[in-house]
PDB file of C-alpha atoms in Angstrom:
ATOM      1  CA  MET A  14       1.772  26.990  -7.000  1.00 55.00           C
ATOM      2  CA  LEU A  15       3.840  24.181  -8.428  1.00 58.00           C
ATOM      3  CA  LYS A  16       6.820  22.622  -6.703  1.00 60.00           C
ATOM      4  CA  GLN A  17       9.210  20.434  -8.641  1.00 59.00           C
ATOM      5  CA  ARG A  18      10.263  17.293  -6.755  1.00 60.00           C
ATOM      6  CA  GLY A  19      12.259  14.908  -8.898  1.00 65.00           C
ATOM      7  CA  HIS A  20      10.167  14.404 -12.021  1.00 67.00           C
ATOM      8  CA  HIS A  21       6.825  15.058 -10.299  1.00 75.00           C
ATOM      9  CA  LYS A  22       5.115  18.406 -10.188  1.00 81.00           C
ATOM     10  CA  ILE A  23       3.338  18.910  -6.892  1.00 83.00           C
ATOM     11  CA  GLU A  24       0.453  21.347  -7.036  1.00 86.00           C
ATOM     12  CA  MET A  25      -0.774  23.197  -3.980  1.00 88.00           C
ATOM     13  CA  GLY A  26      -4.498  22.839  -3.282  1.00 88.00           C
ATOM     14  CA  SER A  27      -6.914  25.717  -3.486  1.00 92.00           C
ATOM     15  CA  GLU A  28      -7.535  28.037  -0.553  1.00 94.00           C
ATOM     16  CA  ARG A  29     -11.226  27.194  -0.616  1.00 94.00           C
ATOM     17  CA  ALA A  30     -10.580  23.464  -0.272  1.00 94.00           C
ATOM     18  CA  PHE A  31      -8.024  24.170   2.466  1.00 94.00           C
ATOM     19  CA  GLY A  32     -10.593  26.215   4.391  1.00 95.00           C
ATOM     20  CA  PHE A  33     -13.286  23.549   4.127  1.00 95.00           C
ATOM     21  CA  VAL A  34     -10.895  20.789   5.208  1.00 95.00           C
ATOM     22  CA  PHE A  35      -9.833  22.703   8.293  1.00 95.00           C
ATOM     23  CA  ALA A  36     -13.429  23.671   9.064  1.00 95.00           C
ATOM     24  CA  ALA A  37     -14.369  19.984   8.951  1.00 95.00           C
ATOM     25  CA  PHE A  38     -11.369  19.093  11.112  1.00 95.00           C
ATOM     26  CA  PHE A  39     -12.264  21.551  13.866  1.00 93.00           C
ATOM     27  CA  LEU A  40     -15.915  20.560  13.688  1.00 91.00           C
ATOM     28  CA  LEU A  41     -14.970  16.896  14.089  1.00 91.00           C
ATOM     29  CA  TRP A  42     -12.528  17.773  16.878  1.00 87.00           C
ATOM     30  CA  GLY A  43     -15.311  19.399  18.854  1.00 83.00           C
ATOM     31  CA  GLY A  44     -17.714  16.545  18.075  1.00 81.00           C
ATOM     32  CA  TYR A  45     -15.201  13.945  19.221  1.00 80.00           C
ATOM     33  CA  SER A  46     -14.765  15.682  22.560  1.00 76.00           C
ATOM     34  CA  LEU A  47     -18.552  15.795  22.930  1.00 75.00           C
ATOM     35  CA  PHE A  48     -18.958  12.057  22.269  1.00 78.00           C
ATOM     36  CA  SER A  49     -15.989  11.092  24.435  1.00 75.00           C
ATOM     37  CA  GLY A  50     -17.721  12.672  27.430  1.00 73.00           C
ATOM     38  CA  GLY A  51     -15.600  15.797  27.714  1.00 72.00           C
ATOM     39  CA  GLY A  52     -18.278  18.235  26.542  1.00 69.00           C
ATOM     40  CA  TYR A  53     -18.193  20.238  23.353  1.00 73.00           C
ATOM     41  CA  HIS A  54     -15.247  22.549  22.756  1.00 78.00           C
ATOM     42  CA  TRP A  55     -17.018  25.717  21.699  1.00 82.00           C
ATOM     43  CA  TRP A  56     -13.788  27.357  20.620  1.00 87.00           C
ATOM     44  CA  SER A  57     -13.439  24.537  18.084  1.00 88.00           C
ATOM     45  CA  LEU A  58     -16.862  25.344  16.658  1.00 87.00           C
ATOM     46  CA  GLY A  59     -15.872  29.021  16.399  1.00 91.00           C
ATOM     47  CA  ILE A  60     -12.698  28.178  14.490  1.00 93.00           C
ATOM     48  CA  ALA A  61     -14.660  25.834  12.201  1.00 93.00           C
ATOM     49  CA  ILE A  62     -17.174  28.575  11.423  1.00 92.00           C
ATOM     50  CA  ALA A  63     -14.353  31.059  10.769  1.00 95.00           C
ATOM     51  CA  PHE A  64     -12.604  28.704   8.346  1.00 95.00           C
ATOM     52  CA  ALA A  65     -15.869  27.890   6.541  1.00 95.00           C
ATOM     53  CA  ALA A  66     -16.815  31.572   6.259  1.00 95.00           C
ATOM     54  CA  LEU A  67     -13.400  32.536   4.915  1.00 95.00           C
ATOM     55  CA  ALA A  68     -13.460  29.622   2.472  1.00 95.00           C
ATOM     56  CA  LEU A  69     -16.871  30.675   1.177  1.00 95.00           C
ATOM     57  CA  PHE A  70     -16.574  34.458   1.072  1.00 95.00           C
ATOM     58  CA  TYR A  71     -12.867  35.420   1.118  1.00 95.00           C
ATOM     59  CA  PRO A  72     -10.606  32.450   0.333  1.00 93.00           C
ATOM     60  CA  VAL A  73      -7.638  34.704  -0.521  1.00 94.00           C
ATOM     61  CA  ALA A  74      -7.228  35.374   3.210  1.00 94.00           C
ATOM     62  CA  LEU A  75      -6.337  31.688   3.675  1.00 94.00           C
ATOM     63  CA  ARG A  76      -3.439  31.794   1.180  1.00 95.00           C
ATOM     64  CA  PRO A  77      -0.628  32.250   3.779  1.00 94.00           C
ATOM     65  CA  LEU A  78      -1.987  29.423   5.914  1.00 95.00           C
ATOM     66  CA  ASN A  79      -2.459  27.213   2.866  1.00 95.00           C
ATOM     67  CA  ARG A  80       1.102  27.907   1.710  1.00 95.00           C
ATOM     68  CA  ALA A  81       2.527  27.196   5.177  1.00 96.00           C
ATOM     69  CA  TRP A  82       0.549  23.952   5.391  1.00 95.00           C
ATOM     70  CA  PHE A  83       1.737  22.938   1.911  1.00 94.00           C
ATOM     71  CA  LEU A  84       5.389  23.591   2.768  1.00 94.00           C
ATOM     72  CA  PHE A  85       4.969  21.729   6.072  1.00 95.00           C
ATOM     73  CA  GLY A  86       3.615  18.758   4.115  1.00 93.00           C
ATOM     74  CA  LEU A  87       6.607  18.801   1.766  1.00 92.00           C
ATOM     75  CA  LEU A  88       9.006  18.928   4.711  1.00 93.00           C
ATOM     76  CA  LEU A  89       7.141  16.160   6.501  1.00 94.00           C
ATOM     77  CA  GLY A  90       7.280  14.004   3.367  1.00 91.00           C
ATOM     78  CA  GLN A  91      11.038  14.480   3.092  1.00 91.00           C
ATOM     79  CA  VAL A  92      11.495  13.350   6.686  1.00 94.00           C
ATOM     80  CA  VAL A  93       8.892  10.588   7.023  1.00 95.00           C
ATOM     81  CA  ALA A  94       9.412   8.762   3.706  1.00 94.00           C
ATOM     82  CA  PRO A  95      13.076   7.863   4.337  1.00 94.00           C
ATOM     83  CA  LEU A  96      12.240   6.829   7.909  1.00 96.00           C
ATOM     84  CA  VAL A  97       9.447   4.525   6.783  1.00 96.00           C
ATOM     85  CA  ILE A  98      11.571   2.996   4.027  1.00 97.00           C
ATOM     86  CA  THR A  99      14.418   2.442   6.516  1.00 97.00           C
ATOM     87  CA  LEU A 100      12.048   0.811   8.999  1.00 97.00           C
ATOM     88  CA  VAL A 101      10.648  -1.513   6.339  1.00 97.00           C
ATOM     89  CA  TYR A 102      14.167  -2.506   5.336  1.00 97.00           C
ATOM     90  CA  VAL A 103      15.411  -3.022   8.897  1.00 97.00           C
ATOM     91  CA  LEU A 104      12.291  -4.798  10.170  1.00 97.00           C
ATOM     92  CA  ALA A 105      11.326  -6.876   7.118  1.00 97.00           C
ATOM     93  CA  VAL A 106      13.868  -7.143   4.312  1.00 95.00           C
ATOM     94  CA  ALA A 107      17.107  -7.574   6.272  1.00 96.00           C
ATOM     95  CA  PRO A 108      15.728 -10.166   8.746  1.00 97.00           C
ATOM     96  CA  THR A 109      14.255 -12.163   5.871  1.00 95.00           C
ATOM     97  CA  GLY A 110      17.618 -12.186   4.105  1.00 92.00           C
ATOM     98  CA  ILE A 111      19.447 -13.184   7.287  1.00 94.00           C
ATOM     99  CA  LEU A 112      16.945 -15.970   7.980  1.00 96.00           C
ATOM    100  CA  MET A 113      17.202 -17.296   4.426  1.00 93.00           C
ATOM    101  CA  ARG A 114      21.009 -17.350   4.643  1.00 90.00           C
ATOM    102  CA  ARG A 115      20.852 -19.179   7.973  1.00 94.00           C
ATOM    103  CA  LEU A 116      18.520 -21.765   6.435  1.00 94.00           C
ATOM    104  CA  GLY A 117      20.809 -22.175   3.415  1.00 89.00           C
ATOM    105  CA  LYS A 118      18.340 -20.801   0.872  1.00 89.00           C
ATOM    106  CA  ASP A 119      19.739 -19.238  -2.313  1.00 85.00           C
ATOM    107  CA  PRO A 120      16.770 -18.290  -4.540  1.00 84.00           C
ATOM    108  CA  LEU A 121      18.910 -16.130  -6.836  1.00 81.00           C
ATOM    109  CA  HIS A 122      21.592 -18.827  -7.155  1.00 74.00           C
ATOM    110  CA  LEU A 123      24.329 -16.454  -6.041  1.00 77.00           C
ATOM    111  CA  LYS A 124      26.581 -19.119  -4.548  1.00 76.00           C
ATOM    112  CA  HIS A 125      29.592 -20.065  -6.605  1.00 69.00           C
ATOM    113  CA  PRO A 126      28.934 -23.176  -8.702  1.00 66.00           C
ATOM    114  CA  PRO A 127      30.823 -26.397  -7.958  1.00 67.00           C
ATOM    115  CA  SER A 128      34.443 -26.486  -9.031  1.00 66.00           C
ATOM    116  CA  THR A 129      33.522 -28.799 -11.905  1.00 65.00           C
ATOM    117  CA  SER A 130      31.453 -26.028 -13.472  1.00 66.00           C
ATOM    118  CA  ALA A 131      33.337 -23.336 -15.350  1.00 69.00           C
ATOM    119  CA  THR A 132      30.296 -21.101 -15.794  1.00 72.00           C
ATOM    120  CA  PHE A 133      27.341 -19.722 -13.878  1.00 69.00           C
ATOM    121  CA  TRP A 134      24.989 -20.844 -16.647  1.00 72.00           C
ATOM    122  CA  HIS A 135      22.095 -23.064 -15.476  1.00 65.00           C
ATOM    123  CA  ASP A 136      20.747 -25.675 -17.862  1.00 66.00           C
ATOM    124  CA  ARG A 137      16.987 -25.659 -18.144  1.00 66.00           C
ATOM    125  CA  SER A 138      15.178 -28.927 -17.770  1.00 66.00           C
ATOM    126  CA  GLY A 139      13.248 -30.438 -20.674  1.00 64.00           C
ATOM    127  CA  ALA A 140       9.876 -29.301 -19.268  1.00 60.00           C
ATOM    128  CA  ASP A 141      11.034 -25.674 -19.164  1.00 59.00           C
ATOM    129  CA  ARG A 142      12.308 -25.740 -22.728  1.00 64.00           C
ATOM    130  CA  LYS A 143       8.898 -26.031 -24.402  1.00 64.00           C
ATOM    131  CA  MET A 144       8.084 -23.223 -26.807  1.00 65.00           C
ATOM    132  CA  GLY A 145       4.982 -22.203 -24.876  1.00 66.00           C
ATOM    133  CA  SER A 146       6.721 -21.873 -21.519  1.00 63.00           C
ATOM    134  CA  MET A 147       6.950 -18.069 -21.828  1.00 69.00           C
ATOM    135  CA  LYS A 148       3.333 -17.486 -22.910  1.00 72.00           C
ATOM    136  CA  ASN A 149       0.655 -16.202 -20.531  1.00 72.00           C
ATOM    137  CA  GLN A 150       3.169 -15.030 -17.948  1.00 72.00           C
ATOM    138  CA  PHE A 151       0.649 -12.885 -16.185  1.00 72.00           C
TER     139      PHE A 151
END
């Protein structure tokens, strides 16, 4: 199944892969509880075996679960991505801009030029005007 999101086509994974991933998850869940001192969760082993068996012998039975998991992932991506981007902006970009303004920094030269200047044009120094100054930029 393909979902169109913007200009990207998102393809749902196969039922067999879905079954093996969930079998591994439940197997690890039970193993973690064993190593953390809580004993092994036998129900977790049973679910892992069921997922592995269905993935091997009858993967079509996992299609509704795979589709639900896929749609849940799309929904989660629509919610989490804007939250993360907002957090990065609020916690990193905005404070950096505020701090730079407080310190009087203007790396983009956005301040209005002195009244003697009629233009925003910046003259380049003699060292920057060499013909080779734009070579090997990266």
